[in-house]
XYZ file of C-alpha atoms in Angstrom:
148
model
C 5.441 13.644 15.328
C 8.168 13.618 12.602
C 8.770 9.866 11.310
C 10.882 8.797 8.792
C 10.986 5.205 6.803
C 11.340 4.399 3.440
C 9.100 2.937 0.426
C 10.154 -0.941 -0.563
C 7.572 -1.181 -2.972
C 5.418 0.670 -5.576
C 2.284 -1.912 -6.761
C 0.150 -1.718 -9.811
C -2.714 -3.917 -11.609
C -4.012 -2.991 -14.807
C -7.076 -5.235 -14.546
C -6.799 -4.687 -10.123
C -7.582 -7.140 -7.395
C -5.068 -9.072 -5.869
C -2.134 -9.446 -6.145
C -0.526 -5.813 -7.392
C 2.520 -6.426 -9.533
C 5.921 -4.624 -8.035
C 7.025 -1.864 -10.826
C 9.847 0.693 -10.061
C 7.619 4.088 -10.173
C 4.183 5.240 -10.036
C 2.320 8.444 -10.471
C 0.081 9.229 -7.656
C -2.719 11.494 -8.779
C -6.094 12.516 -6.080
C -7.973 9.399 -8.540
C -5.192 7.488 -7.418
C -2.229 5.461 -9.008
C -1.707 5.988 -12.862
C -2.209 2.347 -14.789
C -3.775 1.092 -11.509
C -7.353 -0.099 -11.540
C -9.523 -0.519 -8.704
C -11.736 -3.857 -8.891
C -14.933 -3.098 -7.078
C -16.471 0.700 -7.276
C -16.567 1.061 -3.210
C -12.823 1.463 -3.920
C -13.127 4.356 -6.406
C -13.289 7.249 -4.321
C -10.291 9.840 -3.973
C -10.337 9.114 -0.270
C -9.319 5.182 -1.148
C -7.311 6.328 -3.993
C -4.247 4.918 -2.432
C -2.915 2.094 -0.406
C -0.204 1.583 1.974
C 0.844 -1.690 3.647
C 3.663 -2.037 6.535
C 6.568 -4.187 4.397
C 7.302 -5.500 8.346
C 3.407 -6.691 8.311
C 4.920 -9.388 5.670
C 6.354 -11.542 7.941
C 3.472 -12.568 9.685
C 1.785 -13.495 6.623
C 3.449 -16.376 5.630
C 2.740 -18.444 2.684
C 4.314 -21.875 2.687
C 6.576 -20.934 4.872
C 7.689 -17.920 3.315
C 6.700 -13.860 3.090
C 5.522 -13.269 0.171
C 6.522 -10.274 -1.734
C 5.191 -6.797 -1.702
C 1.908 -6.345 -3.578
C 0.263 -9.603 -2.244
C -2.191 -8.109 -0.548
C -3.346 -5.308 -3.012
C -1.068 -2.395 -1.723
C -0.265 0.601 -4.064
C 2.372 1.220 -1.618
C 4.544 -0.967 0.792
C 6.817 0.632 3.266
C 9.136 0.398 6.041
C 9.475 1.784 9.208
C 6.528 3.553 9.566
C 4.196 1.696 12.239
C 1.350 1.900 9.773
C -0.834 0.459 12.432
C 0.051 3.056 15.080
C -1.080 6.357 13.106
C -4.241 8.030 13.281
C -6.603 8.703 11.041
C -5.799 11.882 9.051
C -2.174 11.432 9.361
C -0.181 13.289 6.493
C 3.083 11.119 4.833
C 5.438 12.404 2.450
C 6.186 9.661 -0.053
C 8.613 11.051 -1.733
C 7.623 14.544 -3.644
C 4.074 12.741 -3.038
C 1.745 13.232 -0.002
C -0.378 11.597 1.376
C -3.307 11.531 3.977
C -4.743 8.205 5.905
C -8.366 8.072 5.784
C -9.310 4.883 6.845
C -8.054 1.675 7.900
C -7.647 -1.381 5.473
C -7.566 -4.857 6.363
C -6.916 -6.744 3.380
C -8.948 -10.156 3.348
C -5.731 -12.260 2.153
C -2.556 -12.145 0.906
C -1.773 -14.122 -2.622
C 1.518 -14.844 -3.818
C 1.918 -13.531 -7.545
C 4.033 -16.596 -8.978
C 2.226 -19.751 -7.383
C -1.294 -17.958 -6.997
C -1.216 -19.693 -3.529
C -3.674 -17.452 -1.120
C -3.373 -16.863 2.710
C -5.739 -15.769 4.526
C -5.495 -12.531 6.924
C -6.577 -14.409 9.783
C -4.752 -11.866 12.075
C -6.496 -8.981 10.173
C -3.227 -7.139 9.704
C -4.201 -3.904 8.459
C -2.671 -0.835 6.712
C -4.288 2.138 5.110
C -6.453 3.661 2.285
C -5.170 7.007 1.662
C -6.432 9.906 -0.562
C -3.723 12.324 -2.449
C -3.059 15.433 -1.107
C 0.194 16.209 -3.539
C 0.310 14.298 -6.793
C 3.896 13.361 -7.407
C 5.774 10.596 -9.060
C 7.149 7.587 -5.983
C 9.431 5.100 -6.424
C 11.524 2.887 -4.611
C 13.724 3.530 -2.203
C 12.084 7.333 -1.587
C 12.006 8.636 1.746
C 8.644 8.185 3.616
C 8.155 11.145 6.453
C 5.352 11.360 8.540
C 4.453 14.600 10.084
């Protein structure tokens, strides 16, 4: 399997929880993003040291109306193209100079939008992954995302 997509978003909280704030680049490391804190300690393991988040997954989870932007479920990382939802367990992605591998599915409890604070919940449990570093590397936006 050789996939390609792309990363929309790189998502950071200094004090964590929801939402993650959209910055430009992040450092992945195996403890996970660089400036990123995890919120409760069943999340601070190096297999959950990253998450990813289908940006297509978005427009199902509608707030007022709307998608709201990447981030507003907690992801680290929000791409495109991928199929999060359709990979396996163990999966490897290249993010960049960054990899990657899926260790467990994540369905994030709701969505909340990071101007209004206006929550949604997942009632369709959309779901993406927690991931644990396999390559530290810097990712940013717009890098190439390749499954193999």
């Amino acid at each position: 399997m050789n996939e390609q997509g792309k990363v929309v978003a790189v998502c950071v909280s200094a004090s964590g929880g929801i939402p993650r704030y959209a910055t430009s680049v992040v450092e992945l490391t195996p403890q996970g993003v660089v400036g990123d804190k995890h919120r409760y300690i069943e999340h601070e393991t190096n297999e959950r040291a990253v998450s990813l988040f289908d940006a297509e997954m978005y427009e199902r989870l509608l707030i007022d109306g709307q998608s709201p932007p990447p981030g507003s479920v907690g992801e680290n990382v929000t791409v495109c193209g991928l199929g999060l939802a359709n990979l396996p367990e163990g999966t490897e992605i290249a993010l960049g100079d960054a990899v990657v591998r899926l260790t467990r599915p994540w369905a994030p409890c709701y969505a909340q939008h990071p101007e209004s604070g206006k929550t949604q919940p997942n009632d369709e449990k959309l779901s993406g992954w927690f991931a644990m570093v396999t390559r530290a590397a810097r990712v940013a936006v717009g890098d190439v995302a390749n499954v193999s």
